[in-house]
DNA sequence: TCTTTGTTTGTAGATTTCTTTCATAAAGCG
DNA sequence: CGCTTTATGAAAGAAATCTACAAACAAAGA
């Protein structure tokens, strides 16, 4: 919100800019002001303040205050949460957690629920499931394997390009290949997806929208995160991929209902011996 | 805020409870209602709503809306974001994303920054690093390996209990073992940590506080997440472990400064050939 | 330079929204 | 049962917000 105001400063008229300056200067104080008060302190008329509010997709001043309150509460560092060279650990920690929260927020508003439901259906119908991922997405694939293993369906994960191709080529109709890639442009991943499709299997891609991989896939769950690429490490996109898989696994668990409860109980029992008492 | 309302439900009068019920039922809609509307829908009078607001340290209805807006933005669904059996995908999605946001929040406020700094120091001083994790934490260990590989220090990850023991026993002073466990009670993990300590290596535990593993470790980064254990899958704790590792890797990158930039450039270059154009 | 046109701004009043006061009703208590 | 206390809503009053309109201003062309 504040960032939005700041960026549209030059599209405002002179008086409205006065209002903007005041809001940017002491946003939290605005929350406890009436429109008359704000108008007075910013040295403009009340209607001007009102018009200012409307330019930021609020129906009026009270609504503007509401939106402002929300944005102030949600992300103190809404703005450039970029990690700077001079940051010490505390700042890095604060910025990364903020960014994580923001990313989840963005994911929440950007993902199409219908797609998720269709993805769950794919899982439920699958005779067997294979997860493909390389690099950072490799560990996501492995994690997914762990989670879906708990259902009574054969599930494998490959990080190895060669094994992926072999497995993909050997797939059949009714099988599901889940291909995970941050960039959506990793050649090996696109090829594996293509092989799987050609072999008659369904392909679920978890990747960026509108990429070579998403175009090959039967269904794509889009995970678009504006990554701070200078960090070279797709941290947030990987967190979001995991979150999406968590949703899917929970959805499948739901849909399957209780028929696999005994299966879970056995797994849990098997784990007991590996744990120490507290 | 919502939690506060809920907890003081029994101290409210009958009519005020009606208001409370409505607010708890659809908090976000309240934000766009006038006091008259809310009074009507909750089937009480306007002054009752006003009195209700004052009970929660607001000066009046508008102020209450403001406070509510802020609390909604910061912690969505403060209450039990438990996934219920009857939930469809949209609800599961909403609840899990909310829970993720909350978990990050909690992590942010619970983690001791000093500990993080010492952890970064451990990494910087390490001659070589080994990540140990099993089950769900195994993929976290693998992911960590990927990230820390980008520095110029030998780094390995083991998900295999036997390999972990062997490697741990063979470690030397100046080496670092990072042991990742959600429960902190996995026998094999505690044993590996103990072996590593006895061999003279430092042990960094990423686990719950006050567990067998944390007691064995040189330093523990506490990741306490109140997991919905009925889901059987430590989803959130794994996300938080990853986030902690992200912070650490960023911290190390920072501390190391630019001396490993050429190393990164070479890695990046090597990856180029694997990607398709968009 | 003057007009014309369009935009910006503020005044004043209308309207909505909120708050206070007070009378009535309900509940608790001896 | 009657008294006290508390809870509730009607209505009036106060405050805040919004709308319509006109004055001021700026920009462009004659």
Coordinates of C-alpha atoms (C1' of nucleotides) in Angstrom, one line a residue:
Chain A
X1 CA 0.0 0.0 0.0
X2 CA 2.6 2.5 1.0
X3 CA 4.8 1.3 -1.8
X4 CA 1.9 1.8 -4.1
X5 CA 1.3 5.3 -3.0
X6 CA 5.0 6.1 -3.3
X7 CA 5.2 4.8 -6.8
X8 CA 2.2 6.7 -8.1
X9 CA 3.4 10.0 -6.5
X10 CA 4.0 11.6 -9.9
X11 CA 0.6 10.8 -11.2
X12 CA -1.0 12.8 -8.4
X13 CA -2.0 16.5 -8.5
X14 CA -0.2 19.0 -6.3
X15 CA -2.7 18.9 -3.4
X16 CA -3.1 15.2 -3.5
X17 CA 0.7 14.9 -3.3
X18 CA 0.5 16.9 0.0
X19 CA -1.8 14.2 1.3
X20 CA 0.5 11.4 0.1
X21 CA 3.5 13.0 1.7
X22 CA 1.7 13.2 5.0
X23 CA 0.5 9.6 4.8
X24 CA 3.9 8.3 3.9
X25 CA 5.4 10.4 6.6
X26 CA 3.3 9.1 9.5
X27 CA 1.1 6.4 8.2
X28 CA 0.1 4.9 11.5
X29 CA -1.0 8.3 12.8
X30 CA -3.4 8.6 9.9
X31 CA -5.3 5.6 11.3
X32 CA -6.5 7.6 14.3
X33 CA -7.3 10.8 12.4
X34 CA -10.6 12.0 11.0
X35 CA -10.7 13.2 7.4
X36 CA -11.1 16.8 8.6
X37 CA -8.0 16.5 10.8
X38 CA -5.9 15.0 8.1
X39 CA -7.1 17.7 5.6
X40 CA -6.1 20.4 8.1
X41 CA -2.7 18.9 8.8
X42 CA -1.9 18.3 5.2
X43 CA -3.2 21.8 4.4
X44 CA -5.8 20.8 1.8
X45 CA -9.6 20.4 1.8
X46 CA -11.5 17.4 2.8
X47 CA -12.8 16.5 -0.6
X48 CA -9.2 16.4 -1.8
X49 CA -8.4 13.8 0.8
X50 CA -11.4 11.9 -0.3
X51 CA -10.4 12.0 -3.9
X52 CA -6.9 10.9 -2.9
X53 CA -8.3 7.9 -1.2
X54 CA -10.4 6.9 -4.2
X55 CA -7.4 6.9 -6.5
X56 CA -6.1 3.9 -4.4
X57 CA -9.1 1.8 -5.0
X58 CA -10.9 2.6 -1.8
X59 CA -14.5 3.6 -1.6
X60 CA -13.8 6.5 0.7
X61 CA -11.7 7.7 3.6
X62 CA -12.8 5.1 6.1
X63 CA -12.2 2.3 3.7
X64 CA -8.8 3.7 2.9
X65 CA -7.9 3.7 6.6
X66 CA -8.9 0.1 6.8
X67 CA -6.8 -0.9 3.8
X68 CA -3.9 1.1 5.2
X69 CA -4.2 -0.6 8.6
X70 CA -4.1 -4.0 7.0
X71 CA -1.1 -3.3 5.0
X72 CA 0.7 -1.8 7.9
X73 CA 0.0 -4.9 10.0
X74 CA 0.8 -7.5 7.5
X75 CA 4.2 -6.4 6.2
X76 CA 6.3 -3.9 8.0
X77 CA 8.8 -4.4 5.2
X78 CA 6.4 -4.5 2.4
X79 CA 8.9 -2.6 0.3
X80 CA 12.2 -3.8 -0.9
X81 CA 12.7 -6.8 1.4
X82 CA 15.9 -7.4 -0.5
X83 CA 18.8 -8.6 1.5
X84 CA 21.6 -6.0 1.3
X85 CA 25.3 -6.6 1.5
X86 CA 25.5 -4.7 4.8
X87 CA 22.8 -6.7 6.6
X88 CA 23.7 -8.6 9.7
X89 CA 22.0 -11.8 10.7
X90 CA 19.0 -10.1 12.5
X91 CA 18.1 -8.2 9.4
X92 CA 18.6 -11.2 7.1
X93 CA 16.3 -13.2 9.4
X94 CA 13.7 -10.5 9.5
X95 CA 13.7 -10.0 5.8
X96 CA 13.6 -13.6 4.9
X97 CA 10.7 -14.3 7.2
X98 CA 8.9 -11.3 5.9
X99 CA 9.5 -12.4 2.4
X100 CA 8.3 -15.9 3.2
X101 CA 5.0 -14.5 4.6
X102 CA 4.6 -12.3 1.6
X103 CA 5.2 -15.2 -0.7
X104 CA 2.6 -17.3 1.0
X105 CA 0.2 -14.4 0.7
X106 CA 0.9 -14.1 -3.0
X107 CA 0.5 -17.8 -3.5
X108 CA -2.7 -17.7 -1.7
X109 CA -4.2 -15.1 -4.0
X110 CA -2.6 -16.2 -7.2
X111 CA -3.4 -19.9 -7.2
X112 CA -6.5 -21.2 -8.9
X113 CA -8.4 -23.6 -6.6
X114 CA -10.0 -25.4 -9.5
X115 CA -6.5 -26.4 -10.7
X116 CA -5.7 -27.8 -7.3
X117 CA -8.9 -29.8 -7.3
X118 CA -8.1 -31.3 -10.6
X119 CA -4.5 -32.1 -9.4
X120 CA -6.0 -33.9 -6.5
X121 CA -8.2 -35.9 -8.9
X122 CA -5.1 -36.8 -10.9
X123 CA -3.5 -38.2 -7.8
X124 CA -6.6 -40.1 -6.8
X125 CA -6.9 -41.8 -10.1
X126 CA -3.2 -42.6 -10.5
X127 CA -2.2 -46.2 -10.6
X128 CA 1.3 -45.2 -9.7
X129 CA 3.1 -41.9 -9.2
X130 CA 6.6 -40.7 -10.0
X131 CA 8.1 -37.4 -8.9
X132 CA 10.8 -35.8 -11.0
X133 CA 13.0 -32.9 -9.9
X134 CA 16.6 -31.8 -10.2
X135 CA 18.8 -29.6 -8.1
X136 CA 16.8 -27.8 -5.5
X137 CA 13.6 -29.3 -6.8
X138 CA 15.1 -32.7 -6.4
X139 CA 14.7 -32.5 -2.6
X140 CA 11.2 -31.3 -3.1
X141 CA 10.5 -34.4 -5.2
X142 CA 12.0 -36.6 -2.6
X143 CA 9.9 -34.9 0.1
X144 CA 6.8 -35.4 -2.0
X145 CA 7.7 -39.1 -2.3
X146 CA 7.8 -39.4 1.5
X147 CA 4.4 -37.7 1.9
X148 CA 2.6 -39.7 -0.8
X149 CA 4.2 -42.9 0.2
X150 CA 1.8 -42.9 3.1
X151 CA -1.0 -43.7 0.7
X152 CA -1.2 -47.2 -0.6
X153 CA 0.0 -46.3 -4.1
X154 CA 3.4 -47.1 -5.6
X155 CA 5.4 -43.9 -5.6
X156 CA 9.0 -43.1 -6.6
X157 CA 11.2 -40.0 -6.9
X158 CA 14.1 -39.5 -9.2
X159 CA 16.7 -36.7 -9.1
X160 CA 18.8 -38.5 -11.7
X161 CA 18.1 -37.3 -15.3
X162 CA 18.8 -40.7 -16.8
X163 CA 16.5 -42.6 -14.4
X164 CA 13.9 -40.0 -15.1
X165 CA 14.0 -40.6 -18.8
X166 CA 13.9 -44.3 -18.4
X167 CA 11.1 -44.3 -15.9
X168 CA 9.1 -41.7 -18.0
X169 CA 9.4 -43.8 -21.1
X170 CA 8.2 -46.9 -19.3
X171 CA 5.1 -45.3 -18.0
X172 CA 1.6 -46.3 -19.0
X173 CA -1.9 -44.8 -19.2
X174 CA -3.2 -44.3 -15.7
X175 CA 0.2 -43.4 -14.3
X176 CA 1.0 -39.9 -13.1
X177 CA 4.3 -38.1 -13.4
X178 CA 4.7 -35.0 -11.2
X179 CA 7.4 -32.8 -12.6
X180 CA 8.8 -30.1 -10.3
X181 CA 10.9 -27.2 -11.6
X182 CA 11.4 -23.7 -10.5
X183 CA 12.4 -22.3 -13.8
X184 CA 10.2 -24.5 -16.0
X185 CA 13.0 -24.4 -18.5
X186 CA 15.3 -27.2 -17.3
X187 CA 15.8 -29.3 -20.4
X188 CA 15.9 -32.6 -18.7
X189 CA 12.6 -31.9 -17.0
X190 CA 10.8 -30.9 -20.1
X191 CA 12.1 -34.0 -21.9
X192 CA 11.1 -36.3 -19.1
X193 CA 7.6 -34.7 -19.2
X194 CA 7.4 -35.2 -22.9
X195 CA 8.4 -38.8 -22.7
X196 CA 5.8 -39.4 -20.0
X197 CA 3.1 -37.8 -22.1
X198 CA 4.1 -39.8 -25.2
X199 CA 4.0 -43.0 -23.1
X200 CA 0.4 -42.1 -22.2
X201 CA 0.8 -41.0 -18.6
X202 CA -0.6 -37.8 -17.2
X203 CA 1.9 -35.1 -16.3
X204 CA 1.3 -32.7 -13.5
X205 CA 3.8 -29.8 -13.5
X206 CA 4.6 -27.7 -10.5
X207 CA 6.4 -24.8 -11.9
X208 CA 6.1 -21.2 -13.2
X209 CA 3.2 -20.4 -15.5
X210 CA 3.7 -20.1 -19.2
X211 CA 7.0 -22.0 -19.5
X212 CA 8.1 -24.8 -21.8
X213 CA 7.4 -27.3 -19.0
X214 CA 3.9 -26.0 -18.3
X215 CA 3.0 -26.2 -22.0
X216 CA 4.0 -29.9 -22.2
X217 CA 2.1 -30.8 -19.0
X218 CA -1.4 -32.2 -18.7
X219 CA -2.1 -29.8 -15.8
X220 CA 0.1 -27.1 -14.3
X221 CA -0.1 -25.8 -10.8
X222 CA 1.5 -22.4 -11.2
X223 CA 3.9 -21.3 -8.5
X224 CA 5.0 -17.8 -9.5
X225 CA 7.3 -16.2 -7.0
X226 CA 9.2 -13.1 -7.7
X227 CA 12.5 -14.4 -6.6
X228 CA 15.4 -12.3 -5.5
X229 CA 17.5 -14.0 -8.1
X230 CA 20.7 -12.3 -7.0
X231 CA 20.7 -14.7 -4.1
X232 CA 21.1 -17.4 -6.8
X233 CA 19.0 -19.7 -4.7
X234 CA 15.3 -20.2 -5.3
X235 CA 14.4 -20.3 -1.6
X236 CA 10.9 -19.0 -1.7
X237 CA 9.8 -20.9 -4.8
X238 CA 10.9 -24.1 -3.2
X239 CA 9.0 -23.3 0.0
X240 CA 5.9 -22.6 -2.1
X241 CA 6.3 -25.8 -4.1
X242 CA 6.4 -27.7 -0.8
X243 CA 3.4 -25.9 0.5
X244 CA 1.5 -26.7 -2.7
X245 CA 2.4 -30.4 -2.3
X246 CA 1.3 -30.2 1.3
X247 CA -2.1 -29.0 0.2
X248 CA -2.3 -31.7 -2.4
X249 CA -1.4 -34.5 -0.1
X250 CA -3.9 -33.3 2.5
X251 CA -6.5 -33.0 -0.2
X252 CA -5.8 -36.6 -1.4
X253 CA -5.9 -37.8 2.2
X254 CA -9.3 -36.2 2.6
X255 CA -10.7 -37.6 -0.6
X256 CA -9.5 -41.0 0.1
X257 CA -11.3 -40.8 3.4
X258 CA -10.6 -43.4 6.0
X259 CA -9.9 -46.4 3.8
X260 CA -6.2 -46.1 4.3
X261 CA -6.3 -45.5 8.1
X262 CA -5.0 -49.0 8.9
X263 CA -2.2 -48.4 6.5
X264 CA -1.2 -45.3 8.4
X265 CA -1.5 -47.0 11.8
X266 CA 1.0 -49.6 10.6
X267 CA 3.5 -47.0 9.5
X268 CA 3.2 -45.1 12.8
X269 CA 3.7 -48.3 14.7
X270 CA 6.8 -49.1 12.7
X271 CA 8.3 -45.8 13.6
X272 CA 7.8 -46.2 17.3
X273 CA 10.9 -48.2 17.9
X274 CA 13.1 -45.6 16.3
X275 CA 12.3 -42.9 18.9
X276 CA 13.7 -42.2 22.3
X277 CA 11.6 -41.1 25.2
X278 CA 11.7 -37.5 26.1
Chain B
X1 CA -8.1 -10.0 18.4
X2 CA -10.5 -12.8 17.4
X3 CA -8.9 -15.1 20.0
X4 CA -9.4 -12.3 22.5
X5 CA -13.1 -12.1 21.7
X6 CA -13.5 -15.8 21.8
X7 CA -11.9 -16.1 25.2
X8 CA -14.0 -13.5 26.8
X9 CA -17.3 -14.8 25.3
X10 CA -18.6 -15.8 28.7
X11 CA -18.0 -12.4 30.2
X12 CA -20.3 -10.8 27.7
X13 CA -24.0 -10.2 28.0
X14 CA -26.5 -12.1 25.8
X15 CA -26.8 -9.4 23.1
X16 CA -23.2 -8.7 23.1
X17 CA -22.6 -12.4 22.6
X18 CA -24.7 -12.2 19.5
X19 CA -22.4 -9.5 18.1
X20 CA -19.4 -11.6 19.1
X21 CA -20.8 -14.6 17.3
X22 CA -21.3 -12.6 14.2
X23 CA -17.9 -11.1 14.2
X24 CA -16.2 -14.5 14.8
X25 CA -18.4 -16.0 12.1
X26 CA -17.4 -13.6 9.4
X27 CA -14.9 -11.1 10.6
X28 CA -13.7 -9.9 7.2
X29 CA -17.3 -8.9 6.3
X30 CA -17.6 -6.8 9.4
X31 CA -14.9 -4.5 8.0
X32 CA -17.2 -3.3 5.2
X33 CA -20.3 -2.9 7.3
X34 CA -21.7 0.1 9.1
X35 CA -22.6 -0.1 12.7
X36 CA -26.3 0.0 11.7
X37 CA -25.9 -2.9 9.3
X38 CA -24.0 -5.0 11.8
X39 CA -26.6 -4.3 14.5
X40 CA -29.3 -5.3 12.1
X41 CA -27.7 -8.6 11.0
X42 CA -26.7 -9.5 14.5
X43 CA -30.3 -8.6 15.6
X44 CA -29.3 -6.1 18.3
X45 CA -29.3 -2.4 18.6
X46 CA -26.6 0.0 17.6
X47 CA -25.6 1.0 21.0
X48 CA -25.1 -2.6 21.9
X49 CA -22.6 -3.0 19.1
X50 CA -20.9 0.2 20.3
X51 CA -20.6 -1.1 23.9
X52 CA -19.3 -4.4 22.5
X53 CA -16.5 -2.5 20.7
X54 CA -15.6 -0.6 23.8
X55 CA -15.2 -3.8 25.7
X56 CA -12.2 -4.6 23.5
X57 CA -10.3 -1.4 24.2
X58 CA -11.5 0.5 21.2
X59 CA -12.9 4.0 21.4
X60 CA -15.8 3.1 19.2
X61 CA -17.0 1.1 16.3
X62 CA -14.7 2.6 13.6
X63 CA -11.7 2.1 15.9
X64 CA -12.8 -1.5 16.5
X65 CA -12.9 -2.1 12.7
X66 CA -9.4 -0.7 12.4
X67 CA -8.0 -3.0 15.1
X68 CA -9.9 -5.9 13.7
X69 CA -8.5 -5.2 10.2
X70 CA -5.0 -5.1 11.6
X71 CA -5.3 -8.4 13.5
X72 CA -6.8 -10.0 10.4
X73 CA -4.0 -8.9 8.3
X74 CA -1.2 -10.0 10.6
X75 CA -2.5 -13.4 11.8
X76 CA -5.2 -14.9 9.6
X77 CA -7.4 -17.4 11.3
X78 CA -5.7 -17.1 14.7
X79 CA -7.9 -19.8 15.9
X80 CA -7.6 -23.5 15.3
X81 CA -6.7 -23.7 11.7
X82 CA -7.2 -27.4 11.9
X83 CA -8.2 -29.2 8.8
X84 CA -11.5 -30.9 9.3
X85 CA -12.7 -34.0 7.7
X86 CA -15.4 -32.2 5.8
X87 CA -13.1 -29.6 4.2
X88 CA -12.9 -29.4 0.5
X89 CA -9.8 -28.3 -1.3
X90 CA -10.5 -24.6 -1.1
X91 CA -10.7 -24.8 2.7
X92 CA -7.6 -27.0 3.0
X93 CA -5.7 -24.6 0.9
X94 CA -6.8 -21.6 2.9
X95 CA -6.1 -23.2 6.2
X96 CA -2.7 -24.5 5.3
X97 CA -1.6 -21.2 3.9
X98 CA -2.8 -19.5 7.0
X99 CA -1.1 -21.9 9.2
X100 CA 2.1 -21.5 7.2
X101 CA 2.0 -17.7 7.7
X102 CA 1.3 -18.2 11.4
X103 CA 4.2 -20.6 11.7
X104 CA 6.6 -18.1 10.2
X105 CA 5.3 -15.5 12.5
X106 CA 5.8 -17.7 15.5
X107 CA 9.2 -18.7 14.3
X108 CA 10.1 -15.1 13.9
X109 CA 9.2 -14.2 17.4
X110 CA 10.5 -17.3 19.1
X111 CA 14.0 -17.7 17.6
X112 CA 16.9 -16.2 19.3
X113 CA 19.0 -14.2 16.9
X114 CA 22.2 -14.7 18.9
X115 CA 21.9 -18.4 18.4
X116 CA 21.6 -17.9 14.6
X117 CA 24.7 -15.8 14.7
X118 CA 26.6 -18.5 16.5
X119 CA 25.3 -21.0 14.0
X120 CA 26.6 -18.9 11.1
X121 CA 30.0 -18.8 12.9
X122 CA 30.0 -22.5 13.2
X123 CA 29.5 -22.8 9.4
X124 CA 32.1 -20.3 8.6
X125 CA 34.7 -22.0 10.8
X126 CA 33.9 -25.5 9.5
X127 CA 36.5 -27.4 7.6
X128 CA 33.8 -29.6 6.2
X129 CA 30.1 -29.9 6.8
X130 CA 27.8 -33.0 7.0
X131 CA 24.0 -32.8 7.1
X132 CA 22.1 -35.7 8.8
X133 CA 18.4 -36.2 8.5
X134 CA 15.9 -39.1 8.2
X135 CA 12.5 -39.3 6.8
X136 CA 11.0 -36.0 6.1
X137 CA 14.1 -34.3 7.5
X138 CA 16.1 -36.3 5.1
X139 CA 15.0 -34.1 2.2
X140 CA 15.7 -31.1 4.3
X141 CA 19.3 -32.3 4.8
X142 CA 19.6 -32.9 1.1
X143 CA 18.3 -29.5 0.3
X144 CA 20.7 -28.0 2.7
X145 CA 23.5 -29.8 1.0
X146 CA 22.5 -28.2 -2.3
X147 CA 22.6 -24.8 -0.8
X148 CA 25.8 -25.0 1.1
X149 CA 27.5 -26.8 -1.8
X150 CA 27.7 -23.4 -3.4
X151 CA 30.4 -22.4 -1.0
X152 CA 33.8 -23.8 -1.4
X153 CA 33.6 -26.2 1.5
X154 CA 33.2 -30.0 1.3
X155 CA 29.6 -30.8 2.2
X156 CA 27.7 -34.0 2.2
X157 CA 24.2 -35.2 3.2
X158 CA 23.1 -38.6 4.5
X159 CA 19.7 -40.0 4.9
X160 CA 21.0 -43.4 5.6
X161 CA 21.5 -44.3 9.2
X162 CA 24.5 -46.5 8.7
X163 CA 26.3 -43.9 6.6
X164 CA 25.5 -41.3 9.1
X165 CA 27.1 -43.3 11.9
X166 CA 30.2 -44.0 9.8
X167 CA 30.6 -40.5 8.7
X168 CA 30.0 -39.1 12.2
X169 CA 32.6 -41.5 13.7
X170 CA 35.1 -40.4 11.2
X171 CA 34.8 -36.7 11.8
X172 CA 37.5 -34.5 13.3
X173 CA 37.8 -31.3 15.3
X174 CA 36.9 -28.4 13.0
X175 CA 34.2 -30.4 11.2
X176 CA 30.6 -29.6 11.6
X177 CA 27.6 -32.0 11.7
X178 CA 24.2 -30.5 11.2
X179 CA 21.5 -32.8 12.6
X180 CA 18.0 -32.1 11.5
X181 CA 15.1 -33.7 13.3
X182 CA 11.5 -32.7 13.9
X183 CA 10.9 -34.7 17.0
X184 CA 14.5 -34.5 18.4
X185 CA 13.9 -38.0 19.6
X186 CA 14.9 -40.1 16.6
X187 CA 17.4 -42.6 18.0
X188 CA 19.6 -42.8 15.0
X189 CA 19.9 -39.0 14.9
X190 CA 20.8 -38.7 18.6
X191 CA 23.4 -41.4 18.2
X192 CA 24.9 -39.8 15.1
X193 CA 25.2 -36.6 17.0
X194 CA 26.8 -38.3 19.9
X195 CA 29.4 -40.0 17.7
X196 CA 30.2 -36.7 16.1
X197 CA 30.7 -35.0 19.4
X198 CA 32.9 -37.8 20.7
X199 CA 34.9 -37.6 17.5
X200 CA 35.6 -33.9 18.3
X201 CA 33.3 -32.3 15.7
X202 CA 30.8 -29.5 16.4
X203 CA 27.1 -30.5 16.2
X204 CA 24.5 -28.0 15.2
X205 CA 21.0 -29.3 15.9
X206 CA 17.9 -28.0 14.1
X207 CA 15.1 -29.4 16.1
X208 CA 12.7 -28.8 18.9
X209 CA 14.0 -27.3 22.1
X210 CA 14.6 -29.4 25.2
X211 CA 14.8 -32.8 23.5
X212 CA 17.5 -35.6 23.7
X213 CA 19.0 -34.3 20.5
X214 CA 19.2 -30.7 21.6
X215 CA 21.0 -31.8 24.8
X216 CA 23.7 -33.6 22.9
X217 CA 24.3 -30.8 20.4
X218 CA 26.9 -28.1 20.6
X219 CA 24.3 -25.6 19.6
X220 CA 20.6 -25.9 18.9
X221 CA 18.5 -23.7 16.7
X222 CA 15.1 -24.3 18.2
X223 CA 12.2 -24.8 15.7
X224 CA 9.1 -25.3 17.8
X225 CA 6.0 -25.6 15.8
X226 CA 2.7 -26.7 17.3
X227 CA 2.0 -29.2 14.7
X228 CA -1.4 -30.6 13.9
X229 CA -0.1 -34.0 14.6
X230 CA -3.2 -35.8 13.4
X231 CA -2.1 -35.1 9.9
X232 CA 0.8 -37.3 10.8
X233 CA 3.0 -35.3 8.6
X234 CA 5.3 -32.6 10.0
X235 CA 4.6 -30.2 7.2
X236 CA 5.1 -26.9 9.0
X237 CA 8.1 -27.9 11.0
X238 CA 9.8 -28.9 7.8
X239 CA 9.0 -25.6 6.1
X240 CA 10.4 -23.8 9.2
X241 CA 13.6 -26.0 9.2
X242 CA 14.1 -25.0 5.6
X243 CA 13.5 -21.3 6.3
X244 CA 16.1 -21.5 9.1
X245 CA 18.6 -23.1 6.8
X246 CA 17.8 -20.4 4.2
X247 CA 18.7 -17.7 6.8
X248 CA 21.9 -19.5 7.7
X249 CA 23.0 -20.0 4.2
X250 CA 22.3 -16.3 3.5
X251 CA 24.1 -15.3 6.6
X252 CA 27.1 -17.4 5.7
X253 CA 27.1 -15.9 2.2
X254 CA 27.1 -12.5 3.7
X255 CA 29.9 -13.2 6.1
X256 CA 32.0 -14.8 3.5
X257 CA 31.6 -11.7 1.4
X258 CA 32.7 -11.7 -2.2
X259 CA 35.6 -14.1 -2.0
X260 CA 33.5 -16.9 -3.4
X261 CA 31.9 -14.9 -6.2
X262 CA 34.0 -16.5 -8.9
X263 CA 33.0 -19.9 -7.6
X264 CA 29.3 -19.0 -8.0
X265 CA 29.8 -17.6 -11.4
X266 CA 31.3 -20.9 -12.5
X267 CA 28.3 -22.8 -11.1
X268 CA 25.9 -20.6 -12.9
X269 CA 27.8 -20.9 -16.1
X270 CA 27.7 -24.7 -15.8
X271 CA 23.9 -24.6 -15.4
X272 CA 23.3 -22.6 -18.5
X273 CA 23.5 -25.4 -20.9
X274 CA 20.8 -27.3 -19.1
X275 CA 18.1 -24.7 -19.7
X276 CA 15.7 -24.2 -22.6
X277 CA 14.9 -20.7 -23.8
X278 CA 11.5 -19.4 -22.9
Chain C
dT1 C1' -2.4 39.0 -25.1
dC2 C1' -6.8 37.2 -24.7
dT3 C1' -10.0 33.6 -25.0
dT4 C1' -11.2 28.9 -24.6
dT5 C1' -11.0 24.6 -22.6
dG6 C1' -10.1 21.4 -19.2
dT7 C1' -8.4 20.4 -14.8
dT8 C1' -7.9 21.2 -10.0
dT9 C1' -9.4 22.8 -5.7
dG10 C1' -12.4 24.3 -2.1
dT11 C1' -17.1 25.8 -0.1
dA12 C1' -21.4 24.5 1.5
dG13 C1' -24.9 21.7 2.2
dA14 C1' -26.8 16.9 2.2
dT15 C1' -26.3 12.5 3.9
dT16 C1' -24.7 8.9 6.2
dT17 C1' -22.7 7.1 10.3
dC18 C1' -21.7 7.1 14.9
dT19 C1' -22.5 8.3 19.9
dT20 C1' -25.0 9.7 23.9
dT21 C1' -28.9 10.1 26.8
dC22 C1' -32.6 8.2 28.9
dA23 C1' -36.5 5.3 29.5
dT24 C1' -38.0 0.7 29.6
dA25 C1' -37.5 -4.2 30.2
dA26 C1' -35.4 -8.1 32.1
dA27 C1' -32.9 -10.5 35.5
dG28 C1' -31.1 -11.2 40.1
dC29 C1' -31.9 -11.1 45.2
dG30 C1' -33.6 -10.6 49.8
Chain D
dC1 C1' -43.4 -10.1 45.8
dG2 C1' -41.0 -5.8 45.6
dC3 C1' -36.6 -3.8 45.3
dT4 C1' -32.2 -3.2 43.1
dT5 C1' -29.2 -3.9 39.5
dT6 C1' -28.1 -4.7 35.0
dA7 C1' -29.1 -5.0 30.1
dT8 C1' -31.2 -3.2 26.1
dG9 C1' -33.0 -0.3 22.5
dA10 C1' -35.5 4.2 20.8
dA11 C1' -34.6 8.5 19.6
dA12 C1' -32.2 12.6 19.5
dG13 C1' -27.9 14.7 19.0
dA14 C1' -23.2 15.1 17.3
dA15 C1' -19.7 14.0 14.2
dA16 C1' -17.9 12.5 10.3
dT17 C1' -18.1 11.7 5.5
dC18 C1' -19.7 12.4 0.9
dT19 C1' -21.7 15.0 -3.2
dA20 C1' -22.7 18.9 -6.1
dC21 C1' -21.3 22.9 -7.7
dA22 C1' -18.7 26.9 -8.6
dA23 C1' -14.4 29.5 -8.3
dA24 C1' -9.6 29.4 -9.3
dC25 C1' -6.0 27.9 -12.0
dA26 C1' -3.3 26.2 -15.8
dA27 C1' -2.5 25.0 -20.6
dA28 C1' -3.2 25.5 -25.3
dG29 C1' -4.6 27.9 -29.3
dA30 C1' -6.1 32.2 -31.8

